[in-house]
Amino acid sequence: MKLSSVINLDDLRRMARRKLPRIAFDFIEGGADDELCLARNRAAFAQHRLLPRYLRDVRQREQSVTLFGRRYASPIGISPTGLAGLFRPDADRMLAAAARAADVPFLLSSAANAALEDALPVAPEHVWFQMYCTSDPAINADLVARARQAQVRVLVVSVDVPVNSNRERNRRNGFSRPFRMTPGVALEALGHPMWVLRYLRTGGIPMMRNWLPYAPAGADAGQVADLYGTLTPAPMVDWEHLRRIRAGWPGPLLVKGLLHPEDARAAVALGVDGLVVSNHGGRQLDAAPSPLEMLPAIRAAVGPDLPLLLDSGVRRGSDAVIARCLGADAVVFGRPTLYGVAAAGEAGALHALQIMRREIDAVLAQIGCARFEALDAGYLWPAPSAATASSTCESAVPAESPLAKVWG
């Protein structure tokens, strides 16, 4: 398959699958436990219908959005994805370049292979930085200081990885520390010679360069990965850690991974500037609800003005439109652009973004809404009433929860 023949994101997925050995493809594709959350994330979108309005002038459509003081061309962005360099060398910089070309945000993961100081110059107006809190407060403070020094526009703190999850695909493939390339995995990988050639040419498992400053001098990629594994996850991380980050970060601060409305309210009270509503793409808690299911309750909890980005399960332009109708300001996704960069480098990642942009444009025209930012619940069928929204919020919280008092 040539990139020119790719017409949707699933085509990119199939193209990437042919290019990557199973151990690499499963790392992108897999989720936690039985992977029910992966299916739930997609099924949530299928529960909603868009109700078109006709006889409206939609010759000119506008899908640009303003996020944290900057106008972006589309209401989409690239989620943070670690170890992208395993799928194609220099993938993080390719993703940054694709985001720049599409004029959308790229949330560079602290678990990326490119250091933020190397990726940011590629797209200084588009690279945001995502970090995990570690067990070392000094490193946490230094990550924030490095982001400030690099003049990162937006800092995103992920909070939904208190412990490592049970990702059974990775375990079966030997994708763990220490890394085990079993004979079966190695034999299967030989069926993807271009990937093997790039893997060997670049020295094997790529370096996690954001963590190199904290490793002993001369540490190799394996030693840096081991260091990262000792620092994260950090189950002791609490609201005080986030409060210290807020105090040390002068720019827009987002929290990624909150699903409970009470946590969203607490984050607002602490002074965050936005949320990425996410269940980590189904990779952490298999029994978690989908972010789309929780979106109306979180919007009700934080009010109409706090920017909300939705992550996890977005695969179609209609998904972005549905999310907007339910309260999101934009959506972000990670797997599709990883498929793209694995299949065709920067051009593949850009193609994924262009597909989403085209689909959003077509859906806006089909439903009679010329501006993405003008979307509301009136374009959904059945349209959520005030009573329905209140019921949705209350049903998200057990009756005995203190949060139930918030909604009476």
CSV table of C-alpha atoms in Angstrom, one decimal:
chain,number,residue,atom,x,y,z
A,1,MET,CA,0.0,0.0,0.0
A,2,LYS,CA,1.2,3.5,-1.0
A,3,LEU,CA,0.5,6.5,1.2
A,4,SER,CA,-1.4,8.0,-1.7
A,5,SER,CA,-3.9,5.2,-1.5
A,6,VAL,CA,-4.5,5.7,2.3
A,7,ILE,CA,-8.0,7.2,2.7
A,8,ASN,CA,-8.6,6.7,6.4
A,9,LEU,CA,-6.8,6.1,9.7
A,10,ASP,CA,-7.5,2.4,9.6
A,11,ASP,CA,-5.6,2.2,6.3
A,12,LEU,CA,-2.6,3.7,8.1
A,13,ARG,CA,-3.0,1.2,10.8
A,14,ARG,CA,-2.8,-1.7,8.3
A,15,MET,CA,0.1,-0.1,6.6
A,16,ALA,CA,2.0,0.2,9.9
A,17,ARG,CA,1.2,-3.4,10.8
A,18,ARG,CA,2.9,-4.6,7.7
A,19,LYS,CA,6.0,-2.4,8.3
A,20,LEU,CA,6.5,-3.3,12.0
A,21,PRO,CA,7.4,-6.5,13.8
A,22,ARG,CA,4.8,-7.8,16.2
A,23,ILE,CA,6.7,-6.6,19.3
A,24,ALA,CA,6.6,-3.0,18.1
A,25,PHE,CA,3.1,-3.0,16.6
A,26,ASP,CA,1.6,-4.6,19.8
A,27,PHE,CA,3.3,-1.9,21.9
A,28,ILE,CA,1.3,0.7,20.0
A,29,GLU,CA,-1.9,-1.3,19.6
A,30,GLY,CA,-2.3,-2.9,23.0
A,31,GLY,CA,-4.1,-2.0,26.2
A,32,ALA,CA,-4.5,-3.2,29.7
A,33,ASP,CA,-5.7,-6.7,30.8
A,34,ASP,CA,-8.5,-7.9,28.4
A,35,GLU,CA,-8.4,-4.6,26.4
A,36,LEU,CA,-12.1,-4.0,27.1
A,37,CYS,CA,-11.4,-0.3,27.7
A,38,LEU,CA,-10.0,0.0,24.2
A,39,ALA,CA,-13.3,-1.2,22.8
A,40,ARG,CA,-15.3,0.9,25.2
A,41,ASN,CA,-13.5,4.1,24.0
A,42,ARG,CA,-14.6,3.5,20.4
A,43,ALA,CA,-18.1,2.2,21.4
A,44,ALA,CA,-18.8,5.4,23.3
A,45,PHE,CA,-18.7,7.5,20.1
A,46,ALA,CA,-21.1,5.0,18.4
A,47,GLN,CA,-23.7,5.7,21.0
A,48,HIS,CA,-24.2,9.2,19.6
A,49,ARG,CA,-26.0,10.5,16.5
A,50,LEU,CA,-25.4,13.8,14.7
A,51,LEU,CA,-28.6,15.5,13.7
A,52,PRO,CA,-28.1,17.5,10.5
A,53,ARG,CA,-29.6,20.9,9.7
A,54,TYR,CA,-30.1,21.7,6.0
A,55,LEU,CA,-30.7,24.8,3.9
A,56,ARG,CA,-27.8,26.6,5.5
A,57,ASP,CA,-25.0,28.2,3.7
A,58,VAL,CA,-21.9,26.0,4.4
A,59,ARG,CA,-19.8,27.0,1.4
A,60,GLN,CA,-17.1,28.2,3.8
A,61,ARG,CA,-16.3,26.1,6.8
A,62,GLU,CA,-14.0,27.1,9.7
A,63,GLN,CA,-12.5,24.5,12.1
A,64,SER,CA,-9.8,26.6,13.7
A,65,VAL,CA,-9.8,26.8,17.5
A,66,THR,CA,-8.1,29.0,20.1
A,67,LEU,CA,-6.2,27.1,22.8
A,68,PHE,CA,-4.2,28.9,25.5
A,69,GLY,CA,-3.8,32.1,23.6
A,70,ARG,CA,-3.0,30.7,20.2
A,71,ARG,CA,-5.2,30.0,17.2
A,72,TYR,CA,-4.7,26.5,15.7
A,73,ALA,CA,-5.9,25.4,12.3
A,74,SER,CA,-7.9,22.4,13.5
A,75,PRO,CA,-9.4,21.1,16.8
A,76,ILE,CA,-7.0,18.2,16.9
A,77,GLY,CA,-3.6,17.4,18.2
A,78,ILE,CA,-1.1,14.6,18.8
A,79,SER,CA,-1.2,12.9,22.2
A,80,PRO,CA,2.0,12.2,24.1
A,81,THR,CA,3.4,8.8,23.0
A,82,GLY,CA,6.6,7.3,24.5
A,83,LEU,CA,9.3,5.4,22.6
A,84,ALA,CA,8.2,6.6,19.2
A,85,GLY,CA,11.8,6.2,18.1
A,86,LEU,CA,11.3,2.4,18.3
A,87,PHE,CA,8.9,2.6,15.4
A,88,ARG,CA,11.0,4.9,13.3
A,89,PRO,CA,14.3,6.7,14.2
A,90,ASP,CA,13.8,10.4,15.0
A,91,ALA,CA,10.0,9.9,15.1
A,92,ASP,CA,9.5,12.6,17.7
A,93,ARG,CA,11.0,15.3,15.6
A,94,MET,CA,8.9,14.0,12.6
A,95,LEU,CA,5.8,14.2,14.7
A,96,ALA,CA,6.7,17.8,15.7
A,97,ALA,CA,7.3,18.7,12.1
A,98,ALA,CA,3.9,17.2,11.1
A,99,ALA,CA,2.2,19.2,13.8
A,100,ARG,CA,3.8,22.3,12.6
A,101,ALA,CA,2.8,21.7,9.0
A,102,ALA,CA,-0.8,21.0,10.0
A,103,ASP,CA,-0.7,23.8,12.6
A,104,VAL,CA,-1.9,21.8,15.5
A,105,PRO,CA,-0.4,21.0,18.9
A,106,PHE,CA,2.0,18.1,19.6
A,107,LEU,CA,2.2,16.9,23.2
A,108,LEU,CA,5.8,15.7,23.4
A,109,SER,CA,6.0,12.9,26.0
A,110,SER,CA,8.7,13.0,28.7
A,111,ALA,CA,9.1,9.3,27.8
A,112,ALA,CA,9.9,10.3,24.2
A,113,ASN,CA,13.3,9.5,22.6
A,114,ALA,CA,14.0,13.1,21.7
A,115,ALA,CA,14.8,15.5,24.4
A,116,LEU,CA,12.5,18.5,24.7
A,117,GLU,CA,15.4,20.8,24.0
A,118,ASP,CA,15.8,19.0,20.6
A,119,ALA,CA,12.2,18.6,19.6
A,120,LEU,CA,11.0,22.1,20.5
A,121,PRO,CA,13.1,24.0,17.9
A,122,VAL,CA,11.4,21.9,15.2
A,123,ALA,CA,8.1,23.5,16.1
A,124,PRO,CA,8.3,26.0,18.9
A,125,GLU,CA,4.7,27.2,18.5
A,126,HIS,CA,3.3,23.7,18.4
A,127,VAL,CA,5.3,21.5,20.8
A,128,TRP,CA,3.8,21.2,24.3
A,129,PHE,CA,5.6,19.2,26.9
A,130,GLN,CA,4.0,16.3,28.9
A,131,MET,CA,5.7,15.1,32.1
A,132,TYR,CA,5.1,12.5,34.7
A,133,CYS,CA,5.9,13.3,38.3
A,134,THR,CA,8.7,11.1,39.6
A,135,SER,CA,9.7,9.8,43.0
A,136,ASP,CA,12.4,12.5,43.1
A,137,PRO,CA,11.1,16.0,43.8
A,138,ALA,CA,14.4,17.6,42.5
A,139,ILE,CA,13.9,15.9,39.1
A,140,ASN,CA,10.3,17.0,39.0
A,141,ALA,CA,11.4,20.6,39.6
A,142,ASP,CA,14.2,20.3,37.0
A,143,LEU,CA,11.8,19.0,34.4
A,144,VAL,CA,9.6,22.1,35.0
A,145,ALA,CA,12.7,24.3,34.9
A,146,ARG,CA,13.9,22.8,31.6
A,147,ALA,CA,10.5,23.3,30.1
A,148,ARG,CA,10.6,27.0,31.2
A,149,GLN,CA,14.1,27.4,29.9
A,150,ALA,CA,13.1,25.9,26.6
A,151,GLN,CA,10.2,28.3,26.4
A,152,VAL,CA,7.6,25.6,26.1
A,153,ARG,CA,4.1,27.2,25.6
A,154,VAL,CA,2.1,24.6,27.5
A,155,LEU,CA,3.0,22.1,30.2
A,156,VAL,CA,0.9,18.9,30.6
A,157,VAL,CA,1.1,16.7,33.7
A,158,SER,CA,-0.1,13.2,33.4
A,159,VAL,CA,-1.5,11.8,36.6
A,160,ASP,CA,-3.1,8.4,35.6
A,161,VAL,CA,-0.1,6.1,36.0
A,162,PRO,CA,0.2,5.4,39.8
A,163,VAL,CA,1.6,2.0,39.0
A,164,ASN,CA,2.5,0.1,35.8
A,165,SER,CA,-0.5,-1.6,34.2
A,166,ASN,CA,-0.8,-5.2,33.1
A,167,ARG,CA,-0.2,-5.0,29.4
A,168,GLU,CA,-0.3,-8.6,28.4
A,169,ARG,CA,0.7,-8.2,24.8
A,170,ASN,CA,4.0,-6.6,25.9
A,171,ARG,CA,4.6,-9.4,28.5
A,172,ARG,CA,4.1,-12.1,25.9
A,173,ASN,CA,6.4,-10.4,23.5
A,174,GLY,CA,9.1,-9.9,26.2
A,175,PHE,CA,8.8,-6.1,26.0
A,176,SER,CA,9.9,-5.3,29.5
A,177,ARG,CA,13.0,-4.3,31.4
A,178,PRO,CA,15.3,-6.1,31.1
A,179,PHE,CA,14.4,-6.3,27.4
A,180,ARG,CA,14.1,-9.9,26.2
A,181,MET,CA,14.4,-10.6,22.5
A,182,THR,CA,13.1,-14.2,22.5
A,183,PRO,CA,13.9,-16.5,19.5
A,184,GLY,CA,10.3,-16.4,18.4
A,185,VAL,CA,10.1,-12.6,18.5
A,186,ALA,CA,13.5,-12.3,16.7
A,187,LEU,CA,12.4,-14.7,14.0
A,188,GLU,CA,9.1,-12.8,13.5
A,189,ALA,CA,11.0,-9.5,13.3
A,190,LEU,CA,13.1,-10.8,10.4
A,191,GLY,CA,10.0,-10.6,8.3
A,192,HIS,CA,10.3,-6.8,8.5
A,193,PRO,CA,13.8,-6.3,7.2
A,194,MET,CA,13.7,-2.5,6.8
A,195,TRP,CA,12.7,-2.1,10.5
A,196,VAL,CA,15.4,-4.5,11.6
A,197,LEU,CA,18.0,-2.6,9.5
A,198,ARG,CA,17.0,0.7,11.0
A,199,TYR,CA,17.0,-0.9,14.5
A,200,LEU,CA,20.5,-2.2,14.1
A,201,ARG,CA,21.8,0.9,12.4
A,202,THR,CA,20.7,3.1,15.2
A,203,GLY,CA,22.0,0.9,18.0
A,204,GLY,CA,18.9,-1.0,19.1
A,205,ILE,CA,16.5,0.3,21.7
A,206,PRO,CA,16.6,4.1,21.3
A,207,MET,CA,17.7,6.4,24.1
A,208,MET,CA,15.1,8.2,26.3
A,209,ARG,CA,17.0,11.5,26.1
A,210,ASN,CA,14.8,13.5,28.5
A,211,TRP,CA,16.2,11.3,31.3
A,212,LEU,CA,19.8,11.3,30.2
A,213,PRO,CA,20.8,14.3,32.4
A,214,TYR,CA,19.8,12.3,35.5
A,215,ALA,CA,21.8,9.2,34.6
A,216,PRO,CA,25.5,8.5,35.4
A,217,ALA,CA,27.9,9.8,32.8
A,218,GLY,CA,28.3,7.5,29.9
A,219,ALA,CA,25.0,5.6,30.6
A,220,ASP,CA,23.7,3.7,27.6
A,221,ALA,CA,20.0,3.5,26.5
A,222,GLY,CA,19.3,0.4,28.6
A,223,GLN,CA,20.7,2.1,31.7
A,224,VAL,CA,18.7,5.2,31.1
A,225,ALA,CA,15.6,3.1,30.6
A,226,ASP,CA,16.3,1.4,33.9
A,227,LEU,CA,16.7,4.7,35.6
A,228,TYR,CA,13.3,5.8,34.2
A,229,GLY,CA,11.8,2.6,35.6
A,230,THR,CA,13.1,3.4,39.1
A,231,LEU,CA,11.7,6.9,39.0
A,232,THR,CA,8.3,6.2,37.5
A,233,PRO,CA,5.6,5.3,38.2
A,234,ALA,CA,5.5,7.2,41.5
A,235,PRO,CA,2.5,6.0,43.5
A,236,MET,CA,3.2,8.7,46.2
A,237,VAL,CA,2.3,11.5,43.9
A,238,ASP,CA,-0.6,13.6,45.3
A,239,TRP,CA,-2.2,17.0,45.0
A,240,GLU,CA,0.8,18.6,46.8
A,241,HIS,CA,3.1,17.5,43.9
A,242,LEU,CA,0.7,19.2,41.5
A,243,ARG,CA,0.6,22.3,43.7
A,244,ARG,CA,4.4,22.6,43.6
A,245,ILE,CA,4.4,22.3,39.8
A,246,ARG,CA,1.7,25.0,39.6
A,247,ALA,CA,3.9,27.3,41.8
A,248,GLY,CA,6.9,26.7,39.6
A,249,TRP,CA,5.3,27.0,36.2
A,250,PRO,CA,4.1,30.4,35.0
A,251,GLY,CA,2.5,29.3,31.8
A,252,PRO,CA,-0.6,27.3,30.9
A,253,LEU,CA,-0.8,24.1,32.9
A,254,LEU,CA,-2.9,21.1,31.9
A,255,VAL,CA,-3.6,17.9,33.8
A,256,LYS,CA,-4.1,14.8,31.8
A,257,GLY,CA,-5.9,11.7,33.0
A,258,LEU,CA,-8.6,12.9,35.4
A,259,LEU,CA,-12.0,11.2,34.9
A,260,HIS,CA,-13.9,11.9,38.2
A,261,PRO,CA,-15.7,15.2,38.2
A,262,GLU,CA,-14.6,15.8,41.8
A,263,ASP,CA,-11.0,15.6,40.8
A,264,ALA,CA,-11.7,18.0,37.9
A,265,ARG,CA,-13.1,20.5,40.4
A,266,ALA,CA,-10.1,20.1,42.7
A,267,ALA,CA,-7.8,20.7,39.8
A,268,VAL,CA,-9.6,23.9,38.9
A,269,ALA,CA,-9.4,25.0,42.6
A,270,LEU,CA,-5.7,24.4,42.5
A,271,GLY,CA,-5.3,26.7,39.5
A,272,VAL,CA,-4.8,24.5,36.4
A,273,ASP,CA,-5.7,26.1,33.1
A,274,GLY,CA,-7.2,23.1,31.4
A,275,LEU,CA,-7.7,19.3,31.4
A,276,VAL,CA,-7.1,16.5,29.0
A,277,VAL,CA,-9.9,14.1,29.7
A,278,SER,CA,-8.3,10.7,29.1
A,279,ASN,CA,-8.1,7.1,30.3
A,280,HIS,CA,-4.6,6.8,28.8
A,281,GLY,CA,-5.9,5.2,25.6
A,282,GLY,CA,-7.2,2.2,27.5
A,283,ARG,CA,-3.6,1.3,28.6
A,284,GLN,CA,-4.0,1.7,32.4
A,285,LEU,CA,-7.3,0.7,34.0
A,286,ASP,CA,-9.3,-1.8,31.8
A,287,ALA,CA,-12.4,-1.2,33.8
A,288,ALA,CA,-12.3,2.6,33.5
A,289,PRO,CA,-15.1,4.5,31.7
A,290,SER,CA,-14.4,6.1,28.4
A,291,PRO,CA,-13.5,9.8,28.6
A,292,LEU,CA,-16.5,10.6,26.3
A,293,GLU,CA,-18.8,9.0,28.8
A,294,MET,CA,-17.4,11.3,31.6
A,295,LEU,CA,-17.1,14.4,29.5
A,296,PRO,CA,-20.6,15.9,30.2
A,297,ALA,CA,-20.1,15.4,34.0
A,298,ILE,CA,-16.7,17.0,33.9
A,299,ARG,CA,-17.9,19.9,31.8
A,300,ALA,CA,-20.7,20.5,34.3
A,301,ALA,CA,-18.3,20.3,37.2
A,302,VAL,CA,-15.7,22.8,35.8
A,303,GLY,CA,-18.1,25.2,34.1
A,304,PRO,CA,-18.3,26.5,30.5
A,305,ASP,CA,-15.0,28.3,30.3
A,306,LEU,CA,-12.2,25.9,31.3
A,307,PRO,CA,-10.6,24.4,28.1
A,308,LEU,CA,-11.2,20.6,27.9
A,309,LEU,CA,-9.3,18.4,25.5
A,310,LEU,CA,-10.6,14.8,24.9
A,311,ASP,CA,-8.2,11.9,24.4
A,312,SER,CA,-8.7,8.2,23.9
A,313,GLY,CA,-10.5,6.4,21.1
A,314,VAL,CA,-10.7,9.3,18.5
A,315,ARG,CA,-10.4,7.9,15.0
A,316,ARG,CA,-12.9,9.9,12.8
A,317,GLY,CA,-13.7,13.5,12.2
A,318,SER,CA,-17.2,12.8,13.4
A,319,ASP,CA,-15.6,11.8,16.8
A,320,ALA,CA,-14.2,15.3,17.1
A,321,VAL,CA,-17.5,16.9,16.3
A,322,ILE,CA,-19.4,14.7,18.8
A,323,ALA,CA,-16.8,15.5,21.5
A,324,ARG,CA,-17.3,19.2,20.8
A,325,CYS,CA,-21.1,18.8,21.1
A,326,LEU,CA,-20.6,17.1,24.5
A,327,GLY,CA,-18.3,19.8,25.9
A,328,ALA,CA,-14.8,19.4,24.5
A,329,ASP,CA,-12.8,22.2,23.0
A,330,ALA,CA,-10.6,19.9,20.9
A,331,VAL,CA,-9.4,16.3,20.7
A,332,VAL,CA,-6.0,14.7,20.7
A,333,PHE,CA,-5.0,11.2,19.6
A,334,GLY,CA,-1.7,9.2,19.6
A,335,ARG,CA,-2.0,5.9,17.9
A,336,PRO,CA,-3.0,7.2,14.4
A,337,THR,CA,0.0,9.4,14.1
A,338,LEU,CA,2.3,6.6,15.4
A,339,TYR,CA,0.8,4.4,12.7
A,340,GLY,CA,1.6,7.2,10.2
A,341,VAL,CA,5.2,7.8,11.3
A,342,ALA,CA,5.8,4.0,11.3
A,343,ALA,CA,4.3,3.6,7.9
A,344,ALA,CA,5.8,6.7,6.1
A,345,GLY,CA,7.7,8.9,8.5
A,346,GLU,CA,6.8,12.6,8.7
A,347,ALA,CA,4.6,12.4,5.6
A,348,GLY,CA,2.6,9.5,7.2
A,349,ALA,CA,2.0,11.5,10.4
A,350,LEU,CA,1.0,14.5,8.5
A,351,HIS,CA,-1.3,12.4,6.4
A,352,ALA,CA,-3.1,11.2,9.5
A,353,LEU,CA,-3.7,14.8,10.6
A,354,GLN,CA,-4.9,15.8,7.1
A,355,ILE,CA,-7.4,12.9,7.0
A,356,MET,CA,-8.9,14.1,10.3
A,357,ARG,CA,-9.0,17.7,9.0
A,358,ARG,CA,-10.8,16.6,5.8
A,359,GLU,CA,-13.3,14.5,7.7
A,360,ILE,CA,-14.1,17.2,10.2
A,361,ASP,CA,-14.7,19.6,7.3
A,362,ALA,CA,-17.0,17.2,5.6
A,363,VAL,CA,-19.0,16.5,8.8
A,364,LEU,CA,-19.5,20.2,9.5
A,365,ALA,CA,-20.9,20.7,6.0
A,366,GLN,CA,-23.1,17.6,6.3
A,367,ILE,CA,-24.7,18.8,9.5
A,368,GLY,CA,-25.1,22.4,8.5
A,369,CYS,CA,-22.6,24.0,10.9
A,370,ALA,CA,-20.1,26.3,9.3
A,371,ARG,CA,-17.9,26.8,12.4
A,372,PHE,CA,-16.6,24.1,14.7
A,373,GLU,CA,-16.7,26.4,17.6
A,374,ALA,CA,-20.4,26.9,17.0
A,375,LEU,CA,-21.2,23.3,17.7
A,376,ASP,CA,-23.4,22.5,20.7
A,377,ALA,CA,-25.6,19.7,22.0
A,378,GLY,CA,-28.4,20.8,19.6
A,379,TYR,CA,-26.6,18.8,16.9
A,380,LEU,CA,-26.9,15.6,18.8
A,381,TRP,CA,-29.9,13.2,18.7
A,382,PRO,CA,-31.5,12.9,21.1
A,383,ALA,CA,-30.5,16.4,22.2
A,384,PRO,CA,-29.4,16.3,25.8
A,385,SER,CA,-31.8,18.4,27.9
A,386,ALA,CA,-30.8,20.2,31.1
A,387,ALA,CA,-32.5,17.4,33.0
A,388,THR,CA,-30.5,14.8,31.0
A,389,ALA,CA,-27.2,16.6,31.7
A,390,SER,CA,-28.0,16.7,35.4
A,391,SER,CA,-28.8,13.0,35.4
A,392,THR,CA,-25.6,12.2,33.5
A,393,CYS,CA,-23.6,14.1,36.1
A,394,GLU,CA,-25.3,12.5,39.0
A,395,SER,CA,-25.1,9.0,37.5
A,396,ALA,CA,-21.3,9.4,37.3
A,397,VAL,CA,-21.1,9.7,41.1
A,398,PRO,CA,-22.3,7.2,43.7
A,399,ALA,CA,-25.1,8.5,45.9
A,400,GLU,CA,-23.0,8.2,49.0
A,401,SER,CA,-20.2,10.2,47.5
A,402,PRO,CA,-19.6,13.7,48.8
A,403,LEU,CA,-19.7,14.9,45.2
A,404,ALA,CA,-23.4,13.9,45.1
A,405,LYS,CA,-24.1,16.9,47.3
A,406,VAL,CA,-22.7,19.2,44.6
A,407,TRP,CA,-25.5,18.3,42.3
A,408,GLY,CA,-28.1,18.0,45.1
